[in-house]
């Protein structure tokens, strides 16, 4: 695996770890006492550099892709089960944060459901639990599309299926699909970050528009990033709802000029701090690169040697 993977995966993990100590804190609390560095303890009483379910599920997915050389839905779900039940892919062998929809999907799979029939399909199953872990899928499919010239239809179908393992409603699938187009544009295009992200948004809306996807309207605030950039912070929500998470991440990216600034802005929105910072951090890592992530933050990441071994070619 190349430097792109290292930049993106560490970007996600470090964003997650920076948000963990203050997850569920209010925006008012963060405004009074903003986070300025990677800290520890807090909400879950975990040491500095401890990452949560966002990174565990991303690393489980990464490990599956690396071991299988492809996207294998059953193997990914088996690894999610091992994470949920036995603490695999965690910093200390213990799961301390897991979403309701994700837990329900893993239990459904454990009781015999097929991988693609495990995720919830209702309006209430649109948390950010698939978006937060989709980056390894996006990176793998970006490389596959680049080398094998596979179609957008094939790529997005696999992205949607990977979402459906835990979150099968079309709104969650769309968030993951949009994220794929954002990842691709950050890696493929030239120019400033906002320009690249706008190309990704344009490509996503063009693709889903051709497919007459009615749910796309939920993401209409993102159509023009030059306008979205100027939306005041009080109109950016930072809960676990997948639409708000994607919006918050993009807002943080286009209103900052470094990895550190983007992640800290995400964390200081409050509420679902770890996931919003993870989603932000993945894209920020890809754009700014691993070397531009603060060295002190990189050094604090728990189980760094193991993560490095996963990211080796």
Tab-separated table of C-alpha atoms in Angstrom:
chain	number	residue	atom	x	y	z
A	1	UNK	CA	0.000	0.000	0.000
A	2	UNK	CA	1.303	3.422	-0.937
A	3	UNK	CA	1.569	6.832	0.701
A	4	UNK	CA	-2.008	7.691	-0.267
A	5	UNK	CA	-3.269	4.960	2.045
A	6	UNK	CA	-1.011	6.112	4.865
A	7	UNK	CA	-2.159	9.710	4.515
A	8	UNK	CA	-5.851	8.847	4.388
A	9	UNK	CA	-5.977	6.146	7.038
A	10	UNK	CA	-3.862	8.082	9.524
A	11	UNK	CA	-5.877	11.176	8.730
A	12	UNK	CA	-9.026	9.286	9.734
A	13	UNK	CA	-7.544	7.636	12.835
A	14	UNK	CA	-5.963	10.795	14.209
A	15	UNK	CA	-9.149	12.765	13.623
A	16	UNK	CA	-11.071	10.079	15.483
A	17	UNK	CA	-8.580	9.994	18.362
A	18	UNK	CA	-8.620	13.768	18.694
A	19	UNK	CA	-12.390	13.746	19.033
A	20	UNK	CA	-12.730	10.790	21.414
A	21	UNK	CA	-12.046	12.629	24.714
A	22	UNK	CA	-14.788	15.199	24.123
A	23	UNK	CA	-17.448	13.143	22.344
A	24	UNK	CA	-20.962	14.269	23.346
A	25	UNK	CA	-19.718	17.556	24.751
A	26	UNK	CA	-21.849	20.494	23.694
A	27	UNK	CA	-20.835	23.208	21.274
A	28	UNK	CA	-21.161	25.714	24.069
A	29	UNK	CA	-18.670	23.726	26.137
A	30	UNK	CA	-16.256	23.627	23.236
A	31	UNK	CA	-16.582	27.358	22.629
A	32	UNK	CA	-15.763	28.058	26.279
A	33	UNK	CA	-12.903	25.549	26.326
A	34	UNK	CA	-11.819	24.779	22.761
A	35	UNK	CA	-9.633	21.807	22.003
A	36	UNK	CA	-6.245	22.997	20.734
A	37	UNK	CA	-4.260	19.749	20.692
A	38	UNK	CA	-4.668	15.988	20.906
A	39	UNK	CA	-5.684	15.198	24.488
A	40	UNK	CA	-6.660	12.134	26.480
A	41	UNK	CA	-9.156	10.757	29.000
A	42	UNK	CA	-12.391	12.739	29.110
A	43	UNK	CA	-15.581	11.021	27.913
A	44	UNK	CA	-14.262	7.444	27.907
A	45	UNK	CA	-11.263	7.905	30.209
A	46	UNK	CA	-8.869	6.715	27.511
A	47	UNK	CA	-5.223	7.783	27.083
A	48	UNK	CA	-4.061	10.109	24.331
A	49	UNK	CA	-4.151	8.699	20.832
A	50	UNK	CA	-6.960	6.236	21.551
A	51	UNK	CA	-9.233	5.708	18.570
A	52	UNK	CA	-12.798	4.430	18.624
A	53	UNK	CA	-15.245	2.421	16.537
A	54	UNK	CA	-14.708	4.663	13.502
A	55	UNK	CA	-11.095	3.572	13.164
A	56	UNK	CA	-11.673	-0.002	14.355
A	57	UNK	CA	-14.196	-0.635	11.605
A	58	UNK	CA	-12.041	1.125	9.016
A	59	UNK	CA	-9.048	-0.978	10.053
A	60	UNK	CA	-11.117	-4.160	9.973
A	61	UNK	CA	-12.154	-3.234	6.429
A	62	UNK	CA	-8.588	-2.385	5.469
A	63	UNK	CA	-7.335	-5.713	6.821
A	64	UNK	CA	-9.980	-7.602	4.889
A	65	UNK	CA	-9.134	-5.836	1.627
A	66	UNK	CA	-5.431	-6.430	2.153
A	67	UNK	CA	-5.833	-10.122	3.038
A	68	UNK	CA	-8.414	-10.951	0.382
A	69	UNK	CA	-7.164	-8.674	-2.374
A	70	UNK	CA	-10.742	-7.647	-3.045
A	71	UNK	CA	-13.923	-6.489	-1.346
A	72	UNK	CA	-15.425	-9.540	0.325
A	73	UNK	CA	-18.643	-8.621	2.133
A	74	UNK	CA	-18.749	-11.758	4.268
A	75	UNK	CA	-15.146	-11.403	5.341
A	76	UNK	CA	-15.686	-7.757	6.289
A	77	UNK	CA	-18.739	-8.686	8.351
A	78	UNK	CA	-16.820	-11.505	10.031
A	79	UNK	CA	-14.215	-8.962	11.070
A	80	UNK	CA	-16.881	-6.539	12.300
A	81	UNK	CA	-18.232	-9.401	14.400
A	82	UNK	CA	-14.775	-10.096	15.839
A	83	UNK	CA	-14.395	-6.417	16.652
A	84	UNK	CA	-17.817	-6.137	18.279
A	85	UNK	CA	-17.681	-9.389	20.241
A	86	UNK	CA	-13.987	-9.836	21.006
A	87	UNK	CA	-12.396	-6.402	20.783
A	88	UNK	CA	-10.330	-7.120	17.681
A	89	UNK	CA	-9.033	-4.048	15.833
A	90	UNK	CA	-9.226	-1.928	18.993
A	91	UNK	CA	-6.367	-0.171	20.830
A	92	UNK	CA	-6.714	-2.196	24.040
A	93	UNK	CA	-8.875	-5.206	23.212
A	94	UNK	CA	-12.069	-3.532	24.369
A	95	UNK	CA	-14.974	-1.897	22.522
A	96	UNK	CA	-15.976	1.298	24.318
A	97	UNK	CA	-18.030	2.993	21.605
A	98	UNK	CA	-20.495	1.418	19.181
A	99	UNK	CA	-23.547	2.789	17.408
A	100	UNK	CA	-26.978	1.266	17.836
A	101	UNK	CA	-27.510	0.563	14.132
A	102	UNK	CA	-24.060	-0.983	13.803
A	103	UNK	CA	-24.559	-3.180	16.855
A	104	UNK	CA	-27.960	-4.297	15.589
A	105	UNK	CA	-26.538	-5.171	12.160
A	106	UNK	CA	-23.673	-7.209	13.605
A	107	UNK	CA	-26.077	-9.085	15.861
A	108	UNK	CA	-28.405	-9.749	12.931
A	109	UNK	CA	-25.479	-11.116	10.940
A	110	UNK	CA	-24.387	-13.238	13.908
A	111	UNK	CA	-27.869	-14.744	13.976
A	112	UNK	CA	-27.646	-15.885	10.372
A	113	UNK	CA	-28.529	-12.935	8.155
A	114	UNK	CA	-26.599	-12.559	4.919
A	115	UNK	CA	-24.040	-9.734	4.893
A	116	UNK	CA	-25.994	-7.516	2.526
A	117	UNK	CA	-29.215	-8.136	4.455
A	118	UNK	CA	-27.803	-7.156	7.845
A	119	UNK	CA	-27.961	-3.366	7.747
A	120	UNK	CA	-31.050	-1.414	8.752
A	121	UNK	CA	-33.182	-0.025	5.949
A	122	UNK	CA	-35.526	2.395	7.690
A	123	UNK	CA	-35.547	6.177	7.932
A	124	UNK	CA	-34.150	5.807	11.446
A	125	UNK	CA	-31.106	3.867	10.239
A	126	UNK	CA	-29.291	6.895	8.868
A	127	UNK	CA	-26.587	7.411	11.436
A	128	UNK	CA	-23.031	7.971	10.255
A	129	UNK	CA	-21.814	4.447	11.015
A	130	UNK	CA	-21.097	3.464	7.418
A	131	UNK	CA	-19.727	6.826	6.288
A	132	UNK	CA	-17.163	6.813	9.086
A	133	UNK	CA	-15.576	3.554	7.878
A	134	UNK	CA	-15.935	3.831	4.092
A	135	UNK	CA	-12.528	5.381	3.335
A	136	UNK	CA	-10.588	2.103	2.804
A	137	UNK	CA	-13.283	0.991	0.354
A	138	UNK	CA	-12.993	4.309	-1.474
A	139	UNK	CA	-9.203	4.091	-1.693
A	140	UNK	CA	-9.278	0.523	-2.972
A	141	UNK	CA	-11.939	1.301	-5.581
A	142	UNK	CA	-10.134	4.473	-6.654
A	143	UNK	CA	-7.071	2.384	-7.451
A	144	UNK	CA	-9.167	-0.290	-9.153
A	145	UNK	CA	-10.974	2.261	-11.284
A	146	UNK	CA	-7.694	3.909	-12.202
A	147	UNK	CA	-5.919	0.689	-13.211
A	148	UNK	CA	-8.782	-1.368	-14.626
A	149	UNK	CA	-11.028	1.416	-15.919
A	150	UNK	CA	-14.098	-0.038	-14.214
A	151	UNK	CA	-17.273	1.994	-14.504
A	152	UNK	CA	-18.777	4.371	-11.969
A	153	UNK	CA	-21.788	2.054	-11.830
A	154	UNK	CA	-19.621	-0.853	-10.675
A	155	UNK	CA	-17.743	1.285	-8.178
A	156	UNK	CA	-20.801	2.904	-6.625
A	157	UNK	CA	-22.604	-0.431	-6.426
A	158	UNK	CA	-19.768	-1.779	-4.276
A	159	UNK	CA	-19.670	1.372	-2.163
A	160	UNK	CA	-23.419	1.077	-1.572
A	161	UNK	CA	-23.067	-2.592	-0.665
A	162	UNK	CA	-20.324	-1.823	1.843
A	163	UNK	CA	-22.585	0.757	3.445
A	164	UNK	CA	-25.458	-1.730	3.508
A	165	UNK	CA	-23.511	-4.094	5.749
A	166	UNK	CA	-24.633	-1.892	8.632
A	167	UNK	CA	-26.593	0.986	7.054
A	168	UNK	CA	-28.760	-0.038	4.105
A	169	UNK	CA	-31.041	2.983	3.684
A	170	UNK	CA	-30.377	4.802	0.426
A	171	UNK	CA	-29.561	8.055	2.252
A	172	UNK	CA	-26.611	6.437	3.996
A	173	UNK	CA	-25.529	4.776	0.765
A	174	UNK	CA	-25.610	8.148	-0.961
A	175	UNK	CA	-23.380	9.704	1.690
A	176	UNK	CA	-20.807	6.978	1.110
A	177	UNK	CA	-21.136	7.372	-2.650
A	178	UNK	CA	-20.639	11.125	-2.439
A	179	UNK	CA	-17.614	10.510	-0.225
A	180	UNK	CA	-16.151	8.255	-2.922
A	181	UNK	CA	-16.439	11.027	-5.492
A	182	UNK	CA	-14.815	13.429	-3.019
A	183	UNK	CA	-11.929	11.033	-2.362
A	184	UNK	CA	-11.424	10.538	-6.091
A	185	UNK	CA	-11.421	14.246	-6.855
A	186	UNK	CA	-9.016	15.054	-4.026
A	187	UNK	CA	-6.602	12.450	-5.374
A	188	UNK	CA	-7.108	12.975	-9.096
A	189	UNK	CA	-7.685	16.693	-9.614
A	190	UNK	CA	-5.422	19.712	-9.293
A	191	UNK	CA	-6.015	22.979	-7.515
A	192	UNK	CA	-6.998	24.059	-4.039
A	193	UNK	CA	-8.945	21.733	-1.777
A	194	UNK	CA	-12.271	23.522	-2.245
A	195	UNK	CA	-11.887	23.301	-6.018
A	196	UNK	CA	-11.216	19.581	-5.852
A	197	UNK	CA	-14.120	18.980	-3.498
A	198	UNK	CA	-16.434	20.965	-5.776
A	199	UNK	CA	-15.487	18.710	-8.676
A	200	UNK	CA	-16.299	15.710	-6.508
A	201	UNK	CA	-19.674	17.177	-5.578
A	202	UNK	CA	-20.385	17.980	-9.234
A	203	UNK	CA	-19.510	14.433	-10.262
A	204	UNK	CA	-21.662	12.957	-7.511
A	205	UNK	CA	-24.697	15.055	-8.352
A	206	UNK	CA	-24.272	14.344	-12.059
A	207	UNK	CA	-24.025	10.606	-11.411
A	208	UNK	CA	-26.955	10.347	-9.017
A	209	UNK	CA	-28.985	12.809	-11.062
A	210	UNK	CA	-28.790	10.482	-14.051
A	211	UNK	CA	-30.159	7.744	-11.844
A	212	UNK	CA	-33.082	9.927	-10.748
A	213	UNK	CA	-32.231	9.451	-7.105
A	214	UNK	CA	-34.841	11.392	-5.152
A	215	UNK	CA	-32.907	11.112	-1.900
A	216	UNK	CA	-30.154	13.281	-3.370
A	217	UNK	CA	-32.155	16.353	-2.343
A	218	UNK	CA	-31.082	15.763	1.248
A	219	UNK	CA	-27.602	16.892	0.213
A	220	UNK	CA	-28.594	20.001	-1.756
A	221	UNK	CA	-26.787	22.381	0.608
A	222	UNK	CA	-23.537	21.005	-0.807
A	223	UNK	CA	-24.226	21.848	-4.451
A	224	UNK	CA	-22.289	25.131	-4.338
A	225	UNK	CA	-19.365	24.972	-1.931
A	226	UNK	CA	-18.614	28.663	-2.424
A	227	UNK	CA	-22.023	29.392	-0.909
A	228	UNK	CA	-21.885	26.577	1.630
A	229	UNK	CA	-18.557	27.861	2.933
A	230	UNK	CA	-20.260	31.032	4.178
A	231	UNK	CA	-23.008	29.300	6.130
A	232	UNK	CA	-22.601	30.376	9.782
A	233	UNK	CA	-21.459	27.791	12.294
A	234	UNK	CA	-24.775	27.809	14.134
A	235	UNK	CA	-26.418	26.369	11.001
A	236	UNK	CA	-23.918	23.498	10.816
A	237	UNK	CA	-25.109	20.576	12.902
A	238	UNK	CA	-22.709	18.026	14.338
A	239	UNK	CA	-24.914	15.153	15.444
A	240	UNK	CA	-24.651	11.548	14.308
A	241	UNK	CA	-27.137	11.974	11.446
A	242	UNK	CA	-25.285	11.029	8.266
A	243	UNK	CA	-26.322	14.115	6.266
A	244	UNK	CA	-25.170	16.460	9.017
A	245	UNK	CA	-21.883	14.586	9.418
A	246	UNK	CA	-21.009	14.899	5.745
A	247	UNK	CA	-22.003	18.556	5.722
A	248	UNK	CA	-20.003	19.330	8.855
A	249	UNK	CA	-16.893	17.584	7.527
A	250	UNK	CA	-16.976	19.459	4.222
A	251	UNK	CA	-17.669	22.766	5.982
A	252	UNK	CA	-14.626	22.243	8.196
A	253	UNK	CA	-12.435	21.364	5.216
A	254	UNK	CA	-13.357	24.390	3.127
A	255	UNK	CA	-13.018	26.812	6.038
A	256	UNK	CA	-9.476	25.822	7.048
A	257	UNK	CA	-6.049	25.609	5.456
A	258	UNK	CA	-4.270	22.732	7.191
A	259	UNK	CA	-4.924	19.244	8.518
A	260	UNK	CA	-4.648	20.413	12.114
A	261	UNK	CA	-7.045	23.324	11.627
A	262	UNK	CA	-9.618	21.138	9.859
A	263	UNK	CA	-9.644	18.448	12.550
A	264	UNK	CA	-9.735	20.920	15.431
A	265	UNK	CA	-12.596	22.807	13.792
A	266	UNK	CA	-14.477	19.514	13.499
A	267	UNK	CA	-13.840	18.555	17.112
A	268	UNK	CA	-14.828	21.986	18.389
A	269	UNK	CA	-18.253	21.712	16.774
A	270	UNK	CA	-19.078	19.400	19.693
A	271	UNK	CA	-21.535	16.474	19.801
A	272	UNK	CA	-20.304	13.578	17.618
A	273	UNK	CA	-16.751	14.846	17.715
A	274	UNK	CA	-14.870	11.632	16.931
A	275	UNK	CA	-16.820	10.695	13.810
A	276	UNK	CA	-17.020	14.176	12.322
A	277	UNK	CA	-13.280	14.590	12.884
A	278	UNK	CA	-12.618	11.140	11.392
A	279	UNK	CA	-14.636	11.887	8.240
A	280	UNK	CA	-12.952	15.291	8.008
A	281	UNK	CA	-9.532	13.870	8.778
A	282	UNK	CA	-9.641	11.211	6.096
A	283	UNK	CA	-10.062	13.768	3.317
A	284	UNK	CA	-7.713	16.259	4.995
A	285	UNK	CA	-5.040	13.584	5.272
A	286	UNK	CA	-5.349	12.755	1.576
A	287	UNK	CA	-5.022	16.394	0.562
A	288	UNK	CA	-2.370	17.642	2.994
A	289	UNK	CA	-0.531	14.263	3.212
A	290	UNK	CA	0.765	12.275	6.166
A	291	UNK	CA	3.842	14.466	6.678
A	292	UNK	CA	1.655	17.536	7.251
A	293	UNK	CA	-0.216	15.885	10.124
A	294	UNK	CA	1.394	17.174	13.352
A	295	UNK	CA	4.262	14.862	14.261
A	296	UNK	CA	3.293	14.959	17.931
A	297	UNK	CA	-0.187	13.675	17.028
A	298	UNK	CA	1.201	10.896	14.854
A	299	UNK	CA	3.508	9.802	17.657
A	300	UNK	CA	0.652	9.506	20.157
A	301	UNK	CA	-1.467	7.091	18.095
A	302	UNK	CA	-2.053	3.864	20.003
A	303	UNK	CA	-0.785	0.643	18.357
A	304	UNK	CA	1.044	2.676	15.739
A	305	UNK	CA	3.459	-0.144	14.898
A	306	UNK	CA	0.540	-2.449	14.119
A	307	UNK	CA	-1.148	0.173	11.968
A	308	UNK	CA	2.124	0.787	10.123
A	309	UNK	CA	2.419	-2.941	9.443
A	310	UNK	CA	-1.064	-2.973	7.919
A	311	UNK	CA	-0.179	-0.124	5.612
A	312	UNK	CA	2.978	-1.728	4.255
A	313	UNK	CA	2.839	-2.949	0.675
